XYZ file of N, CA and C in Angstrom:
492
model
N 0.836 -1.181 0.000
C 0.000 0.000 0.000
C 0.875 1.236 0.000
N 1.458 1.498 -1.111
C 2.353 2.631 -1.234
C 3.771 2.162 -1.473
N 4.657 3.102 -1.617
C 6.040 2.808 -1.947
C 6.929 3.034 -0.732
N 7.951 2.189 -0.550
C 8.914 2.465 0.520
C 9.782 3.660 0.142
N 10.399 4.306 1.124
C 11.253 5.461 0.824
C 12.311 5.109 -0.223
N 12.488 6.015 -1.171
C 13.493 5.827 -2.215
C 12.977 5.102 -3.443
N 11.758 4.585 -3.405
C 11.179 3.883 -4.556
C 9.891 4.606 -4.949
N 9.713 4.807 -6.260
C 8.511 5.490 -6.739
C 8.392 6.859 -6.095
N 7.213 7.153 -5.590
C 6.983 8.451 -4.946
C 7.434 8.454 -3.494
N 7.748 7.276 -2.943
C 8.175 7.193 -1.560
C 7.054 7.475 -0.570
N 5.808 7.439 -1.038
C 4.660 7.763 -0.194
C 3.961 6.478 0.244
N 3.716 6.369 1.507
C 2.931 5.260 2.056
C 1.611 5.836 2.564
N 0.575 5.818 1.714
C -0.690 6.418 2.143
C -1.410 5.597 3.215
N -1.149 4.280 3.280
C -1.803 3.430 4.269
C -0.834 3.213 5.423
N -1.229 3.642 6.605
C -0.394 3.506 7.795
C -0.554 2.119 8.402
N -1.798 1.618 8.423
C -2.094 0.336 9.061
C -3.232 -0.332 8.320
N -3.125 -1.646 8.139
C -4.210 -2.391 7.504
C -4.220 -3.808 8.073
N -5.389 -4.291 8.442
C -5.547 -5.652 8.935
C -6.845 -6.214 8.384
N -6.775 -7.384 7.749
C -7.976 -8.087 7.289
C -8.088 -9.375 8.085
N -9.274 -9.603 8.644
C -9.577 -10.835 9.361
C -10.733 -11.504 8.648
N -10.580 -12.792 8.336
C -11.623 -13.552 7.650
C -11.996 -14.752 8.512
N -13.288 -14.905 8.760
C -13.797 -16.077 9.467
C -14.769 -16.783 8.534
N -14.654 -18.102 8.440
C -15.537 -18.895 7.572
C -16.426 -19.774 8.442
N -17.721 -19.741 8.166
C -18.696 -20.577 8.867
C -19.192 -21.628 7.892
N -18.633 -22.848 7.930
C -18.968 -23.844 6.908
C -20.429 -24.285 6.911
N -21.085 -24.341 8.078
C -22.485 -24.780 8.101
C -23.394 -23.815 7.352
N -23.078 -22.525 7.400
C -23.877 -21.520 6.700
C -23.279 -21.140 5.345
N -22.063 -21.590 5.066
C -21.330 -21.185 3.867
C -21.213 -19.665 3.805
N -20.766 -19.088 4.929
C -20.684 -17.640 5.095
C -19.257 -17.243 5.452
N -18.804 -16.161 4.846
C -17.524 -15.537 5.190
C -17.823 -14.220 5.897
N -17.149 -13.977 7.004
C -17.218 -12.691 7.696
C -15.846 -12.050 7.509
N -15.824 -10.886 6.862
C -14.570 -10.202 6.555
C -14.565 -8.869 7.297
N -13.556 -8.670 8.136
C -13.418 -7.419 8.881
C -12.096 -6.784 8.449
N -12.186 -5.594 7.865
C -11.017 -4.843 7.416
C -10.851 -3.614 8.300
N -9.661 -3.459 8.857
C -9.338 -2.266 9.635
C -8.265 -1.518 8.855
N -8.508 -0.239 8.576
C -7.542 0.534 7.787
C -7.352 1.912 8.393
N -6.095 2.369 8.368
C -5.748 3.721 8.786
C -4.898 4.331 7.688
N -5.300 5.519 7.230
C -4.551 6.198 6.178
C -3.924 7.472 6.724
N -2.875 7.905 6.049
C -2.122 9.100 6.475
C -2.939 10.366 6.249
N -3.599 10.462 5.104
C -4.320 11.677 4.726
C -5.829 11.401 4.717
N -6.567 11.826 5.740
C -8.008 11.546 5.799
C -8.822 12.174 4.674
N -8.247 13.102 3.913
C -8.996 13.689 2.796
C -9.044 12.743 1.593
N -8.249 11.674 1.629
C -8.247 10.689 0.538
C -9.351 9.653 0.766
N -9.919 9.150 -0.312
C -10.982 8.140 -0.219
C -10.392 6.759 0.022
N -11.116 5.952 0.770
C -10.789 4.533 0.932
C -11.848 3.758 0.150
N -11.396 2.886 -0.770
C -12.323 2.134 -1.613
C -11.938 0.657 -1.603
N -12.908 -0.197 -1.326
C -12.735 -1.648 -1.425
C -13.451 -2.098 -2.684
N -12.937 -3.157 -3.320
C -13.548 -3.683 -4.547
C -13.687 -5.194 -4.448
N -14.876 -5.684 -4.795
C -15.132 -7.128 -4.913
C -15.264 -7.411 -6.399
N -14.213 -7.996 -6.988
C -14.142 -8.189 -8.441
C -14.850 -9.467 -8.888
N -15.358 -9.415 -10.108
C -15.967 -10.579 -10.745
C -16.103 -10.304 -12.237
N -16.468 -11.339 -12.978
C -16.606 -11.159 -14.424
C -17.924 -10.481 -14.789
N -19.032 -11.003 -14.273
C -20.356 -10.478 -14.620
C -20.629 -9.176 -13.872
N -21.637 -8.459 -14.314
C -22.027 -7.219 -13.654
C -22.760 -7.570 -12.358
N -22.282 -7.085 -11.207
C -22.955 -7.378 -9.950
C -24.218 -6.535 -9.787
N -25.084 -6.984 -8.908
C -26.291 -6.223 -8.578
C -26.089 -5.591 -7.205
N -26.369 -4.302 -7.095
C -26.186 -3.560 -5.844
C -27.512 -2.942 -5.451
N -27.838 -3.049 -4.152
C -29.052 -2.440 -3.624
C -28.757 -1.970 -2.206
N -28.567 -0.665 -2.029
C -28.243 -0.139 -0.707
C -26.896 -0.658 -0.239
N -26.894 -1.335 0.920
C -25.637 -1.870 1.456
C -25.453 -3.349 1.123
N -26.260 -3.874 0.200
C -26.144 -5.284 -0.186
C -25.775 -5.410 -1.662
N -25.183 -6.559 -2.003
C -24.851 -6.817 -3.395
C -24.929 -8.310 -3.664
N -25.006 -8.648 -4.944
C -25.046 -10.050 -5.348
C -24.070 -10.266 -6.488
N -23.236 -11.282 -6.322
C -22.300 -11.722 -7.354
C -22.775 -13.096 -7.802
N -22.606 -13.428 -9.066
C -22.956 -14.790 -9.483
C -22.049 -15.251 -10.602
N -21.947 -16.586 -10.715
C -21.120 -17.146 -11.774
C -21.828 -16.948 -13.118
N -21.105 -17.086 -14.244
C -21.699 -16.811 -15.561
C -22.964 -17.618 -15.856
N -23.059 -18.853 -15.375
C -24.255 -19.652 -15.667
C -25.401 -19.344 -14.711
N -25.130 -18.598 -13.623
C -26.184 -18.238 -12.687
C -26.535 -19.321 -11.683
N -25.747 -20.390 -11.631
C -26.077 -21.503 -10.737
C -25.607 -21.279 -9.301
N -24.622 -20.411 -9.098
C -24.136 -20.100 -7.750
C -24.038 -18.596 -7.575
N -24.338 -18.161 -6.350
C -24.338 -16.732 -6.058
C -23.664 -16.473 -4.724
N -23.137 -15.269 -4.590
C -22.681 -14.784 -3.299
C -23.494 -13.533 -2.984
N -24.160 -13.575 -1.836
C -24.893 -12.422 -1.346
C -23.974 -11.686 -0.383
N -23.778 -10.410 -0.604
C -22.899 -9.633 0.252
C -23.660 -8.551 0.981
N -23.255 -8.295 2.215
C -23.797 -7.191 3.014
C -22.629 -6.446 3.631
N -22.575 -5.143 3.410
C -21.579 -4.304 4.068
C -22.283 -3.726 5.298
N -21.922 -4.264 6.467
C -22.604 -3.881 7.703
C -22.030 -2.620 8.333
N -20.735 -2.423 8.181
C -20.070 -1.231 8.706
C -19.045 -0.756 7.700
N -18.788 0.531 7.652
C -19.512 1.587 8.335
C -20.863 1.816 7.671
N -21.791 2.351 8.414
C -23.149 2.525 7.893
C -23.215 3.577 6.797
N -22.201 4.427 6.698
C -22.204 5.457 5.654
C -21.386 5.072 4.418
N -21.021 3.790 4.308
C -20.339 3.321 3.094
C -21.313 3.407 1.919
N -20.782 3.702 0.741
C -21.604 3.805 -0.469
C -21.155 2.720 -1.431
N -22.101 1.868 -1.851
C -21.787 0.793 -2.786
C -22.124 1.219 -4.203
N -21.319 0.759 -5.148
C -21.544 1.051 -6.555
C -20.984 -0.064 -7.408
N -21.010 0.126 -8.709
C -20.498 -0.859 -9.669
C -19.504 -0.149 -10.577
N -18.378 -0.805 -10.841
C -17.358 -0.252 -11.728
C -16.991 -1.320 -12.750
N -16.876 -0.926 -14.013
C -16.463 -1.832 -15.085
C -15.024 -1.540 -15.475
N -14.330 -2.574 -15.948
C -12.926 -2.453 -16.313
C -12.723 -2.902 -17.753
N -11.844 -2.183 -18.456
C -11.467 -2.506 -19.828
C -9.953 -2.623 -19.863
N -9.448 -3.755 -20.328
C -8.003 -3.914 -20.463
C -7.525 -3.217 -21.730
N -6.297 -2.750 -21.698
C -5.741 -2.066 -22.862
C -5.684 -2.949 -24.095
N -5.575 -4.261 -23.903
C -5.493 -5.175 -25.045
C -6.857 -5.441 -25.679
N -7.944 -4.999 -25.027
C -9.294 -5.202 -25.561
C -10.064 -3.882 -25.518
N -9.643 -2.879 -26.276
C -10.286 -1.562 -26.218
C -11.791 -1.651 -26.453
N -12.539 -0.969 -25.594
C -13.984 -0.923 -25.753
C -14.718 -2.152 -25.241
N -14.007 -3.190 -24.816
C -14.654 -4.418 -24.348
C -14.465 -4.538 -22.830
N -15.590 -4.593 -22.098
C -15.514 -4.747 -20.646
C -15.005 -6.149 -20.349
N -13.952 -6.237 -19.544
C -13.355 -7.533 -19.226
C -13.695 -8.014 -17.821
N -14.056 -7.091 -16.933
C -14.457 -7.481 -15.587
C -15.227 -6.338 -14.943
N -15.801 -6.640 -13.783
C -16.604 -5.670 -13.047
C -16.265 -5.785 -11.568
N -16.722 -4.812 -10.808
C -16.492 -4.867 -9.367
C -17.599 -4.134 -8.635
N -17.908 -4.631 -7.444
C -18.685 -3.860 -6.488
C -17.680 -2.954 -5.800
N -17.954 -1.667 -5.748
C -17.072 -0.744 -5.040
C -17.728 -0.374 -3.706
N -16.922 -0.335 -2.677
C -17.368 0.091 -1.346
C -16.530 1.318 -1.017
N -17.147 2.490 -1.113
C -16.442 3.750 -0.935
C -16.830 4.363 0.398
N -15.808 4.737 1.169
C -16.044 5.339 2.476
C -15.910 6.847 2.375
N -16.667 7.580 3.180
C -16.560 9.035 3.146
C -15.160 9.495 3.548
N -14.737 10.610 2.993
C -13.445 11.174 3.382
C -13.596 11.875 4.729
N -12.450 12.190 5.311
C -12.473 12.909 6.573
C -12.137 12.050 7.777
N -12.038 10.729 7.595
C -11.676 9.843 8.697
C -10.388 9.116 8.343
N -9.436 9.131 9.243
C -8.196 8.387 9.020
C -8.414 6.900 9.274
N -9.254 6.559 10.257
C -9.470 5.162 10.649
C -10.867 4.701 10.261
N -10.962 3.479 9.761
C -12.256 2.871 9.474
C -12.176 1.375 9.693
N -13.313 0.805 10.050
C -13.476 -0.643 10.104
C -14.620 -0.975 9.149
N -14.342 -1.869 8.192
C -15.347 -2.289 7.220
C -15.690 -3.743 7.525
N -16.980 -4.021 7.711
C -17.441 -5.382 7.983
C -18.317 -5.818 6.818
N -17.884 -6.883 6.145
C -18.611 -7.435 5.004
C -18.925 -8.901 5.284
N -20.146 -9.305 4.985
C -20.544 -10.706 5.115
C -20.881 -11.206 3.718
N -20.261 -12.333 3.329
C -20.529 -12.966 2.035
C -21.098 -14.355 2.269
N -22.282 -14.608 1.732
C -22.879 -15.938 1.791
C -22.924 -16.491 0.373
N -22.194 -17.578 0.139
C -22.127 -18.170 -1.196
C -22.959 -19.444 -1.210
N -23.943 -19.495 -2.114
C -24.902 -20.599 -2.129
C -25.295 -20.947 -3.551
N -26.077 -22.013 -3.664
C -26.699 -22.309 -4.957
C -27.747 -21.244 -5.233
N -28.168 -21.133 -6.475
C -29.008 -20.022 -6.915
C -30.344 -19.941 -6.171
N -30.903 -21.045 -5.708
C -32.231 -21.006 -5.094
C -32.252 -20.651 -3.633
N -31.112 -20.617 -2.954
C -31.088 -20.381 -1.516
C -31.294 -18.906 -1.189
N -31.973 -18.662 -0.061
C -32.191 -17.289 0.394
C -31.038 -16.869 1.298
N -30.642 -15.609 1.232
C -29.521 -15.166 2.060
C -29.935 -14.955 3.515
N -28.956 -15.055 4.413
C -29.159 -14.704 5.810
C -29.261 -13.190 5.924
N -29.784 -12.726 7.033
C -29.796 -11.305 7.332
C -28.877 -11.089 8.525
N -27.609 -10.781 8.282
C -26.660 -10.612 9.386
C -26.850 -9.277 10.086
N -26.441 -9.230 11.358
C -26.422 -7.979 12.109
C -25.043 -7.818 12.731
N -24.743 -6.602 13.179
C -23.415 -6.330 13.727
C -23.538 -5.384 14.916
N -22.687 -5.613 15.907
C -22.505 -4.676 17.008
C -21.006 -4.473 17.174
N -20.618 -3.319 17.675
C -19.193 -3.060 17.855
C -18.937 -2.448 19.221
N -17.724 -2.663 19.691
C -17.201 -1.971 20.868
C -15.880 -1.351 20.431
N -15.190 -0.740 21.349
C -13.890 -0.152 21.016
C -12.867 -1.215 20.644
N -13.101 -2.469 21.074
C -12.089 -3.504 20.847
C -12.553 -4.688 20.004
N -13.860 -4.826 19.745
C -14.344 -5.985 18.985
C -15.469 -5.611 18.031
N -15.635 -6.477 17.040
C -16.792 -6.444 16.157
C -17.494 -7.781 16.330
N -18.802 -7.753 16.580
C -19.585 -8.966 16.799
C -20.617 -9.081 15.686
N -20.462 -10.099 14.828
C -21.391 -10.317 13.719
C -22.279 -11.496 14.078
N -23.593 -11.300 13.936
C -24.557 -12.345 14.263
C -25.209 -12.821 12.973
N -25.093 -14.150 12.738
C -25.690 -14.782 11.559
C -26.520 -15.948 12.078
N -27.835 -15.810 12.007
C -28.689 -16.826 12.617
C -28.441 -16.835 14.113
N -28.043 -17.983 14.654
C -27.724 -18.084 16.080
C -26.226 -18.087 16.335
N -25.433 -17.898 15.300
C -23.977 -17.918 15.435
C -23.443 -16.504 15.596
N -22.547 -16.332 16.580
C -21.888 -15.057 16.826
C -20.420 -15.197 16.459
N -19.931 -14.283 15.635
C -18.517 -14.234 15.285
C -17.957 -12.978 15.942
N -17.057 -13.167 16.889
C -16.456 -12.049 17.608
C -15.059 -11.833 17.042
N -14.848 -10.672 16.415
C -13.574 -10.350 15.777
C -12.903 -9.229 16.569
N -11.815 -9.555 17.290
C -11.079 -8.497 17.992
C -10.383 -7.586 16.988
N -10.317 -6.303 17.305
C -9.608 -5.367 16.437
C -8.113 -5.339 16.747
N -7.694 -6.110 17.732
C -6.286 -6.297 18.072
C -5.838 -7.619 17.459
N -4.874 -7.545 16.524
C -4.469 -8.750 15.788
C -3.795 -9.809 16.652
N -3.465 -9.495 17.897
C -2.851 -10.499 18.768
C -3.899 -11.397 19.423
N -5.173 -11.049 19.272
C -6.245 -11.837 19.874
C -6.925 -12.681 18.803
N -7.464 -13.812 19.215
C -8.079 -14.752 18.282
C -9.553 -14.418 18.034
N -10.021 -14.764 16.819
C -11.440 -14.685 16.487
C -12.159 -15.787 17.249
N -13.338 -15.470 17.774
C -14.136 -16.468 18.491
C -15.461 -16.668 17.761
N -15.870 -17.929 17.677
C -17.185 -18.264 17.120
C -17.984 -18.877 18.256
N -19.086 -18.228 18.583
C -19.898 -18.654 19.720
C -21.285 -19.066 19.279
């Protein structure tokens, strides 16, 4: 996330970054907690979930699916509540004018150096209904509730994720 001193611009815009992923096999759910701190709060922080097909976005939720439509991932961005989701298309230089991939973009408002982004991805066959996850936070943990399962993610990387 940036260049070390003496290489390129020598700017490291990201001061701290930690991604924690917990997988719940019974629900086929991934809980992803990203903690990021940037040097310049006036700069935007953007996360991207890439895929080939055009994703569907509705508020803080999105859906990704394979080309045949037989499997889908339902995504929910639970935190921060002011994140804005969108869709971005990409064209490679070797294929001018032809979209080669797409992404769900998760853009955070400027003005904050620190953010925690909580995303839940449920990957299922096309006919399954998604869970409705909820989240609570404290100064030291993020607690994601999926059905009756609680995933407690400490924001301190020296502590372990707990599934209760």
